Coordinates of N, CA, C and O in Angstrom, one line a residue:
X23 N 172.9 -56.8 -42.4 CA 172.5 -55.9 -41.4 C 171.2 -56.5 -40.7 O 170.3 -56.9 -41.3
X24 N 171.2 -56.4 -39.4 CA 170.1 -56.8 -38.6 C 169.1 -55.6 -38.6 O 169.5 -54.4 -38.4
X25 N 167.8 -55.9 -38.7 CA 166.9 -54.8 -38.6 C 166.5 -54.6 -37.1 O 166.5 -55.6 -36.3
X26 N 166.1 -53.4 -36.7 CA 165.7 -53.1 -35.4 C 164.3 -52.6 -35.4 O 163.9 -51.7 -36.2
X27 N 163.4 -53.3 -34.7 CA 162.0 -52.8 -34.6 C 162.0 -51.6 -33.7 O 162.1 -51.7 -32.5
X28 N 161.9 -50.4 -34.3 CA 161.9 -49.2 -33.5 C 160.8 -49.0 -32.5 O 161.0 -48.4 -31.5
X29 N 159.6 -49.6 -32.9 CA 158.5 -49.5 -31.9 C 158.8 -50.3 -30.7 O 158.5 -49.9 -29.6
X30 N 159.4 -51.5 -30.8 CA 159.8 -52.3 -29.7 C 160.8 -51.6 -28.9 O 160.8 -51.5 -27.6
X31 N 161.8 -51.0 -29.5 CA 162.9 -50.2 -28.8 C 162.2 -49.1 -28.0 O 162.6 -48.8 -26.9
X32 N 161.3 -48.4 -28.7 CA 160.7 -47.2 -28.0 C 159.9 -47.7 -26.8 O 159.9 -47.0 -25.8
X33 N 159.2 -48.8 -26.9 CA 158.4 -49.3 -25.8 C 159.3 -49.7 -24.6 O 159.0 -49.4 -23.5
X34 N 160.5 -50.2 -24.9 CA 161.4 -50.7 -23.9 C 162.1 -49.5 -23.2 O 162.6 -49.7 -22.1
X35 N 162.2 -48.4 -23.9 CA 162.9 -47.3 -23.4 C 162.1 -46.0 -23.2 O 162.5 -44.9 -23.6
X36 N 160.9 -46.1 -22.6 CA 160.0 -45.0 -22.5 C 160.6 -43.9 -21.7 O 160.3 -42.7 -21.9
X37 N 161.5 -44.1 -20.8 CA 162.1 -43.1 -20.0 C 163.4 -42.5 -20.6 O 163.9 -41.5 -20.2
X38 N 163.8 -43.1 -21.7 CA 165.0 -42.6 -22.4 C 164.6 -41.4 -23.3 O 163.7 -41.6 -24.2
X39 N 165.3 -40.3 -23.1 CA 165.0 -39.1 -23.9 C 165.0 -39.3 -25.4 O 164.2 -38.8 -26.1
X40 N 166.0 -40.1 -25.9 CA 166.1 -40.3 -27.3 C 165.0 -41.1 -27.9 O 164.7 -41.0 -29.1
X41 N 164.2 -41.8 -27.1 CA 163.2 -42.6 -27.7 C 161.8 -42.2 -27.2 O 160.8 -42.8 -27.4
X42 N 161.7 -41.0 -26.7 CA 160.5 -40.4 -26.2 C 159.5 -40.1 -27.3 O 159.9 -39.6 -28.4
X43 N 158.3 -40.4 -27.1 CA 157.2 -40.1 -28.1 C 157.2 -38.6 -28.3 O 157.3 -37.8 -27.4
X44 N 157.1 -38.2 -29.6 CA 157.2 -36.7 -29.9 C 156.1 -35.9 -29.2 O 156.4 -34.9 -28.7
X45 N 154.9 -36.5 -29.1 CA 153.8 -35.7 -28.5 C 154.1 -35.6 -27.0 O 153.9 -34.5 -26.4
X46 N 154.6 -36.6 -26.4 CA 154.9 -36.5 -24.9 C 156.0 -35.5 -24.7 O 155.9 -34.7 -23.8
X47 N 157.0 -35.5 -25.6 CA 158.1 -34.5 -25.5 C 157.6 -33.1 -25.6 O 157.9 -32.2 -24.8
X48 N 156.8 -32.8 -26.6 CA 156.3 -31.5 -26.8 C 155.4 -31.0 -25.7 O 155.5 -29.9 -25.2
X49 N 154.5 -31.9 -25.3 CA 153.5 -31.5 -24.2 C 154.3 -31.3 -22.9 O 154.1 -30.3 -22.2
X50 N 155.2 -32.2 -22.5 CA 156.0 -32.0 -21.3 C 156.8 -30.7 -21.3 O 156.9 -30.0 -20.3
X51 N 157.3 -30.3 -22.5 CA 158.0 -29.1 -22.5 C 157.2 -27.8 -22.6 O 157.5 -26.8 -22.0
X52 N 156.0 -27.9 -23.3 CA 155.2 -26.7 -23.4 C 154.5 -26.4 -22.0 O 154.2 -25.3 -21.7
X53 N 154.2 -27.5 -21.3 CA 153.6 -27.3 -19.9 C 154.5 -26.4 -19.0 O 154.0 -25.7 -18.2
X54 N 155.8 -26.5 -19.2 CA 156.7 -25.7 -18.4 C 156.5 -24.2 -18.6 O 156.9 -23.4 -17.7
X55 N 156.0 -23.8 -19.7 CA 155.8 -22.4 -20.0 C 154.5 -21.9 -19.5 O 154.2 -20.7 -19.6
X56 N 153.6 -22.7 -18.9 CA 152.3 -22.3 -18.5 C 152.4 -21.6 -17.1 O 151.3 -21.2 -16.6
X57 N 153.5 -21.3 -16.6 CA 153.6 -20.5 -15.3 C 153.1 -19.1 -15.7 O 152.7 -18.4 -14.8
X58 N 153.2 -18.7 -16.9 CA 152.6 -17.5 -17.4 C 151.8 -17.8 -18.6 O 152.2 -17.8 -19.7
X59 N 150.5 -18.2 -18.3 CA 149.6 -18.7 -19.4 C 149.3 -17.6 -20.4 O 149.1 -16.4 -20.0
X60 N 149.2 -18.0 -21.6 CA 148.8 -17.0 -22.7 C 148.0 -17.8 -23.7 O 148.0 -19.0 -23.8
X61 N 147.2 -17.0 -24.4 CA 146.3 -17.6 -25.4 C 147.0 -18.5 -26.5 O 146.6 -19.6 -26.8
X62 N 148.2 -18.0 -27.0 CA 148.9 -18.8 -27.9 C 149.4 -20.2 -27.4 O 149.4 -21.2 -28.1
X63 N 149.7 -20.2 -26.1 CA 150.1 -21.5 -25.5 C 148.9 -22.4 -25.4 O 149.0 -23.6 -25.7
X64 N 147.7 -21.9 -25.1 CA 146.5 -22.7 -25.0 C 146.1 -23.2 -26.4 O 145.7 -24.3 -26.6
X65 N 146.3 -22.3 -27.4 CA 146.1 -22.7 -28.8 C 147.0 -23.8 -29.2 O 146.6 -24.8 -29.9
X66 N 148.3 -23.7 -28.9 CA 149.2 -24.7 -29.2 C 148.9 -26.0 -28.6 O 148.9 -27.1 -29.3
X67 N 148.7 -26.0 -27.3 CA 148.4 -27.3 -26.6 C 147.1 -27.9 -27.1 O 147.0 -29.2 -27.3
X68 N 146.1 -27.1 -27.5 CA 144.9 -27.6 -28.1 C 145.1 -28.3 -29.4 O 144.6 -29.4 -29.7
X69 N 145.9 -27.7 -30.2 CA 146.3 -28.2 -31.6 C 147.1 -29.5 -31.4 O 146.9 -30.5 -32.2
X70 N 147.9 -29.6 -30.5 CA 148.7 -30.8 -30.2 C 147.8 -31.9 -29.8 O 147.9 -33.1 -30.4
X71 N 146.9 -31.7 -28.9 CA 145.9 -32.7 -28.5 C 145.0 -33.1 -29.6 O 144.7 -34.3 -29.8
X72 N 144.6 -32.1 -30.4 CA 143.7 -32.4 -31.5 C 144.4 -33.3 -32.6 O 143.8 -34.2 -33.2
X73 N 145.7 -33.0 -32.8 CA 146.5 -33.7 -33.7 C 146.9 -35.2 -33.3 O 147.0 -36.0 -34.2
X74 N 147.0 -35.4 -32.0 CA 147.4 -36.7 -31.5 C 146.7 -37.0 -30.2 O 147.3 -37.1 -29.2
X75 N 145.4 -37.2 -30.3 CA 144.6 -37.4 -29.0 C 145.0 -38.7 -28.3 O 145.0 -38.7 -27.1
X76 N 145.4 -39.7 -29.0 CA 145.8 -41.0 -28.4 C 147.0 -40.8 -27.4 O 146.9 -41.3 -26.3
X77 N 148.0 -40.2 -27.9 CA 149.2 -40.0 -27.1 C 149.1 -38.8 -26.1 O 149.9 -38.8 -25.1
X78 N 148.3 -37.9 -26.4 CA 148.2 -36.7 -25.5 C 147.2 -36.8 -24.4 O 147.2 -36.1 -23.4
X79 N 146.2 -37.7 -24.5 CA 145.2 -37.8 -23.5 C 145.7 -38.1 -22.1 O 145.1 -37.7 -21.1
X80 N 146.8 -38.8 -22.0 CA 147.3 -39.1 -20.7 C 147.8 -37.9 -20.0 O 148.0 -37.9 -18.7
X81 N 148.0 -36.8 -20.7 CA 148.4 -35.5 -20.1 C 147.3 -34.6 -19.7 O 147.5 -33.5 -19.1
X82 N 146.0 -35.0 -19.9 CA 144.9 -34.2 -19.6 C 144.8 -33.9 -18.1 O 144.4 -32.8 -17.8
X83 N 145.2 -34.8 -17.3 CA 145.1 -34.6 -15.9 C 146.0 -33.4 -15.4 O 145.7 -32.8 -14.4
X84 N 147.0 -33.1 -16.2 CA 147.8 -31.9 -15.8 C 147.5 -30.7 -16.7 O 147.8 -29.6 -16.3
X85 N 146.9 -30.9 -17.8 CA 146.5 -29.8 -18.7 C 145.2 -29.1 -18.3 O 145.1 -27.9 -18.2
X86 N 144.2 -29.9 -18.0 CA 142.8 -29.4 -17.7 C 142.9 -28.4 -16.5 O 142.2 -27.3 -16.5
X87 N 143.6 -28.7 -15.4 CA 143.6 -27.7 -14.3 C 144.2 -26.4 -14.7 O 143.8 -25.3 -14.1
X88 N 145.1 -26.4 -15.6 CA 145.6 -25.1 -16.1 C 144.5 -24.3 -16.9 O 144.4 -23.1 -16.7
X89 N 143.8 -25.0 -17.6 CA 142.6 -24.4 -18.3 C 141.6 -23.8 -17.3 O 141.2 -22.7 -17.4
X90 N 141.3 -24.6 -16.3 CA 140.4 -24.2 -15.2 C 140.9 -23.0 -14.5 O 140.1 -22.0 -14.3
X91 N 142.1 -23.0 -14.1 CA 142.7 -21.8 -13.4 C 142.6 -20.5 -14.3 O 142.2 -19.5 -13.8
X92 N 142.9 -20.7 -15.5 CA 142.9 -19.5 -16.4 C 141.5 -19.1 -16.7 O 141.3 -17.9 -16.8
X93 N 140.6 -20.0 -16.9 CA 139.2 -19.6 -17.1 C 138.6 -18.8 -15.9 O 137.9 -17.8 -16.1
X94 N 139.0 -19.2 -14.7 CA 138.5 -18.6 -13.5 C 139.2 -17.2 -13.3 O 138.6 -16.4 -12.6
X95 N 140.3 -17.0 -13.9 CA 141.0 -15.7 -13.7 C 141.0 -14.7 -14.9 O 141.3 -13.6 -14.7
X96 N 140.6 -15.2 -16.0 CA 140.6 -14.3 -17.2 C 139.2 -14.2 -17.8 O 138.6 -15.1 -18.3
X97 N 138.7 -13.0 -17.8 CA 137.4 -12.7 -18.3 C 137.4 -12.6 -19.8 O 136.6 -13.1 -20.5
X98 N 138.4 -11.9 -20.3 CA 138.5 -11.6 -21.8 C 138.6 -12.8 -22.6 O 137.9 -13.0 -23.6
X99 N 139.4 -13.8 -22.2 CA 139.7 -15.0 -23.0 C 138.8 -16.2 -22.6 O 139.0 -17.3 -23.1
X100 N 137.9 -16.0 -21.6 CA 137.2 -17.1 -21.1 C 136.4 -17.9 -22.2 O 136.4 -19.1 -22.3
X101 N 135.8 -17.2 -23.1 CA 135.0 -17.8 -24.2 C 135.9 -18.6 -25.1 O 135.6 -19.8 -25.4
X102 N 137.1 -18.1 -25.4 CA 138.1 -18.8 -26.2 C 138.6 -20.1 -25.6 O 138.7 -21.1 -26.2
X103 N 138.8 -20.0 -24.3 CA 139.3 -21.2 -23.5 C 138.3 -22.3 -23.5 O 138.6 -23.4 -23.6
X104 N 137.0 -21.9 -23.3 CA 135.9 -22.9 -23.4 C 135.9 -23.5 -24.8 O 135.6 -24.7 -24.9
X105 N 136.1 -22.7 -25.8 CA 136.1 -23.3 -27.2 C 137.3 -24.3 -27.3 O 137.1 -25.3 -28.0
X106 N 138.4 -23.9 -26.8 CA 139.6 -24.9 -26.8 C 139.3 -26.2 -26.1 O 139.6 -27.2 -26.5
X107 N 138.6 -26.0 -24.9 CA 138.2 -27.2 -24.2 C 137.3 -28.1 -25.0 O 137.3 -29.3 -24.9
X108 N 136.4 -27.4 -25.7 CA 135.4 -28.2 -26.6 C 136.2 -29.0 -27.7 O 135.8 -30.1 -27.9
X109 N 137.2 -28.4 -28.2 CA 138.0 -29.1 -29.2 C 138.7 -30.3 -28.6 O 138.8 -31.4 -29.2
X110 N 139.2 -30.1 -27.4 CA 139.9 -31.2 -26.7 C 138.9 -32.3 -26.4 O 139.2 -33.5 -26.6
X111 N 137.7 -32.0 -26.0 CA 136.7 -33.0 -25.7 C 136.3 -33.8 -27.0 O 136.2 -35.0 -27.0
X112 N 136.2 -33.0 -28.1 CA 135.9 -33.7 -29.4 C 137.0 -34.6 -29.8 O 136.7 -35.6 -30.5
X113 N 138.2 -34.2 -29.5 CA 139.3 -35.0 -29.9 C 139.6 -36.3 -29.0 O 139.8 -37.3 -29.5
X114 N 139.4 -36.1 -27.8 CA 139.8 -37.1 -26.8 C 138.6 -38.0 -26.4 O 138.8 -39.1 -25.9
X115 N 137.4 -37.5 -26.6 CA 136.1 -38.2 -26.3 C 136.2 -38.9 -24.9 O 136.3 -38.2 -23.9
X116 N 136.1 -40.2 -24.9 CA 136.0 -40.9 -23.6 C 137.3 -40.7 -22.7 O 137.2 -40.9 -21.5
X117 N 138.4 -40.4 -23.3 CA 139.6 -40.2 -22.5 C 139.5 -39.0 -21.6 O 140.3 -38.9 -20.6
X118 N 138.6 -38.1 -21.8 CA 138.4 -37.0 -20.9 C 137.6 -37.3 -19.7 O 137.5 -36.5 -18.7
X119 N 137.0 -38.5 -19.6 CA 136.2 -38.9 -18.5 C 136.8 -38.7 -17.2 O 136.2 -38.3 -16.2
X120 N 138.1 -39.0 -17.0 CA 138.8 -38.9 -15.7 C 138.9 -37.5 -15.2 O 139.2 -37.3 -14.0
X121 N 138.8 -36.5 -16.1 CA 138.9 -35.1 -15.6 C 137.5 -34.4 -15.5 O 137.4 -33.3 -15.1
X122 N 136.4 -35.2 -15.8 CA 135.1 -34.6 -15.7 C 134.8 -34.1 -14.3 O 134.2 -33.0 -14.1
X123 N 135.2 -34.8 -13.2 CA 135.0 -34.2 -11.9 C 135.7 -32.9 -11.7 O 135.2 -32.1 -10.9
X124 N 136.7 -32.6 -12.4 CA 137.4 -31.3 -12.3 C 136.6 -30.2 -13.0 O 136.6 -29.1 -12.7
X125 N 135.9 -30.7 -14.1 CA 135.2 -29.8 -15.0 C 133.8 -29.4 -14.5 O 133.3 -28.3 -14.8
X126 N 133.2 -30.3 -13.7 CA 131.8 -30.1 -13.2 C 131.7 -28.8 -12.4 O 130.8 -28.0 -12.7
X127 N 132.5 -28.5 -11.4 CA 132.4 -27.2 -10.7 C 132.6 -26.0 -11.6 O 131.9 -25.0 -11.5
X128 N 133.4 -26.1 -12.6 CA 133.7 -25.0 -13.6 C 132.4 -24.8 -14.4 O 132.0 -23.7 -14.6
X129 N 131.8 -25.9 -14.9 CA 130.5 -25.8 -15.6 C 129.4 -25.1 -14.8 O 128.7 -24.2 -15.2
X130 N 129.3 -25.6 -13.5 CA 128.3 -25.0 -12.6 C 128.6 -23.5 -12.4 O 127.6 -22.7 -12.4
X131 N 129.8 -23.1 -12.3 CA 130.1 -21.7 -12.1 C 129.8 -20.8 -13.3 O 129.3 -19.7 -13.1
X132 N 130.0 -21.3 -14.5 CA 129.7 -20.5 -15.7 C 128.5 -21.0 -16.5 O 128.4 -20.6 -17.7
X133 N 127.7 -21.7 -15.9 CA 126.5 -22.3 -16.6 C 125.6 -21.2 -17.2 O 124.9 -21.5 -18.2
X134 N 125.6 -20.0 -16.7 CA 124.8 -19.0 -17.3 C 125.3 -18.3 -18.5 O 124.7 -17.4 -19.1
X135 N 126.5 -18.8 -19.0 CA 127.1 -18.2 -20.2 C 126.8 -19.2 -21.4 O 126.8 -20.4 -21.2
X136 N 126.6 -18.6 -22.5 CA 126.3 -19.5 -23.7 C 127.4 -20.4 -24.1 O 127.2 -21.6 -24.4
X137 N 128.7 -19.9 -23.9 CA 129.8 -20.7 -24.3 C 130.0 -21.9 -23.4 O 130.5 -23.0 -23.8
X138 N 129.7 -21.7 -22.1 CA 129.9 -22.8 -21.2 C 128.8 -23.8 -21.4 O 129.0 -25.1 -21.3
X139 N 127.6 -23.4 -21.7 CA 126.5 -24.2 -22.0 C 126.8 -25.1 -23.2 O 126.5 -26.3 -23.3
X140 N 127.4 -24.4 -24.2 CA 127.7 -25.1 -25.4 C 128.8 -26.2 -25.1 O 128.7 -27.3 -25.6
X141 N 129.8 -25.9 -24.3 CA 130.8 -26.8 -23.9 C 130.2 -28.0 -23.1 O 130.5 -29.2 -23.4
X142 N 129.2 -27.7 -22.2 CA 128.6 -28.8 -21.5 C 127.8 -29.7 -22.4 O 127.8 -30.9 -22.2
X143 N 127.2 -29.1 -23.4 CA 126.4 -29.9 -24.4 C 127.4 -30.8 -25.2 O 127.1 -32.0 -25.4
X144 N 128.5 -30.3 -25.6 CA 129.5 -31.1 -26.3 C 130.0 -32.2 -25.4 O 130.2 -33.4 -25.9
X145 N 130.3 -31.9 -24.2 CA 130.8 -32.9 -23.2 C 129.7 -34.1 -23.1 O 130.1 -35.3 -23.2
X146 N 128.5 -33.7 -23.0 CA 127.4 -34.7 -23.0 C 127.3 -35.5 -24.2 O 127.1 -36.7 -24.2
X147 N 127.5 -34.8 -25.4 CA 127.4 -35.5 -26.7 C 128.5 -36.6 -26.8 O 128.2 -37.7 -27.2
X148 N 129.7 -36.2 -26.5 CA 130.8 -37.1 -26.8 C 131.0 -38.2 -25.7 O 131.4 -39.3 -26.0
X149 N 130.5 -37.9 -24.5 CA 130.6 -38.9 -23.5 C 129.4 -39.8 -23.4 O 129.4 -40.9 -22.7
X150 N 128.3 -39.4 -24.0 CA 127.1 -40.1 -24.0 C 126.7 -40.6 -22.7 O 126.6 -39.9 -21.7
X151 N 126.4 -41.9 -22.5 CA 125.9 -42.4 -21.2 C 127.0 -42.3 -20.1 O 126.6 -42.4 -18.9
X152 N 128.2 -42.1 -20.4 CA 129.2 -42.0 -19.4 C 129.1 -40.6 -18.6 O 129.7 -40.4 -17.6
X153 N 128.3 -39.7 -19.2 CA 128.2 -38.4 -18.6 C 126.9 -38.3 -17.7 O 126.7 -37.3 -17.1
X154 N 126.2 -39.4 -17.6 CA 124.9 -39.3 -16.9 C 125.1 -38.9 -15.4 O 124.3 -38.0 -15.0
X155 N 126.0 -39.4 -14.7 CA 126.2 -39.1 -13.3 C 126.5 -37.6 -13.2 O 125.9 -36.9 -12.3
X156 N 127.4 -37.0 -14.0 CA 127.7 -35.6 -13.9 C 126.5 -34.8 -14.4 O 126.3 -33.7 -13.8
X157 N 125.8 -35.3 -15.4 CA 124.7 -34.5 -15.9 C 123.6 -34.4 -14.9 O 122.9 -33.4 -14.8
X158 N 123.4 -35.4 -14.1 CA 122.4 -35.3 -13.0 C 122.7 -34.2 -12.0 O 121.8 -33.5 -11.6
X159 N 124.0 -34.1 -11.7 CA 124.4 -33.1 -10.8 C 124.2 -31.7 -11.4 O 123.7 -30.8 -10.8
X160 N 124.6 -31.6 -12.7 CA 124.5 -30.3 -13.4 C 123.1 -29.9 -13.6 O 122.7 -28.8 -13.5
X161 N 122.2 -30.9 -13.9 CA 120.8 -30.6 -14.2 C 120.1 -30.1 -13.0 O 119.4 -29.0 -13.1
X162 N 120.3 -30.7 -11.8 CA 119.7 -30.2 -10.6 C 120.2 -28.8 -10.2 O 119.4 -27.9 -9.8
X163 N 121.5 -28.6 -10.4 CA 122.0 -27.3 -10.1 C 121.5 -26.2 -11.0 O 121.3 -25.1 -10.6
X164 N 121.4 -26.6 -12.3 CA 120.9 -25.6 -13.3 C 119.5 -25.2 -13.0 O 119.1 -24.1 -13.1
X165 N 118.7 -26.2 -12.6 CA 117.3 -25.9 -12.3 C 117.2 -25.0 -11.1 O 116.4 -24.1 -11.0
X166 N 118.0 -25.2 -10.1 CA 118.1 -24.4 -8.9 C 118.5 -23.0 -9.3 O 117.9 -22.0 -8.8
X167 N 119.4 -22.8 -10.2 CA 119.9 -21.5 -10.6 C 118.8 -20.8 -11.4 O 118.6 -19.6 -11.2
X168 N 118.1 -21.5 -12.3 CA 117.0 -20.9 -13.0 C 115.9 -20.5 -12.0 O 115.3 -19.4 -12.2
X169 N 115.6 -21.3 -11.1 CA 114.5 -21.0 -10.1 C 114.9 -19.8 -9.3 O 114.1 -18.9 -9.1
X170 N 116.2 -19.7 -8.9 CA 116.6 -18.5 -8.2 C 116.6 -17.2 -9.0 O 116.2 -16.2 -8.6
X171 N 117.0 -17.4 -10.2 CA 117.1 -16.2 -11.2 C 115.7 -15.7 -11.4 O 115.5 -14.5 -11.5
X172 N 114.7 -16.6 -11.6 CA 113.3 -16.2 -11.9 C 112.5 -15.9 -10.7 O 111.3 -15.6 -10.8
X173 N 113.1 -16.1 -9.5 CA 112.5 -15.9 -8.2 C 111.2 -16.7 -8.1 O 110.2 -16.3 -7.6
X174 N 111.3 -18.0 -8.5 CA 110.3 -18.9 -8.3 C 110.4 -19.7 -7.0 O 111.4 -19.9 -6.5
X175 N 109.2 -20.1 -6.5 CA 109.3 -20.9 -5.3 C 108.9 -22.3 -5.5 O 108.4 -22.8 -6.3

């Protein structure tokens, strides 16, 4: 019998349903259910990313906007969604860099909440020097917000 290198076959047949990476398959299918987002769906997608950050990080560009939309529309679950984002950042680390421009306006909007501040701190910690550009924008906006809140001139 001849042996078949399954990894080679999988690489050659990325578009073939039978050889699709399990993480890709699960994420592509779970995303279809986000037309009606729910906390269990966010928990599931977070656990999938946490379990396989290497293969799931390429889907962040389609997952993060769903988080942002839900955070902006849901008051009750906002804290939990920021916690899930924090888990995603901790799992994907540098791979989240390409969606930081999407996250910056969200951080600015909710900067006055402790859970958003915690998320921003985690983002800074895991991205280290790669976060400097975004941090400069956030820092100046935060100072302006503090100044306005305290009525300082």
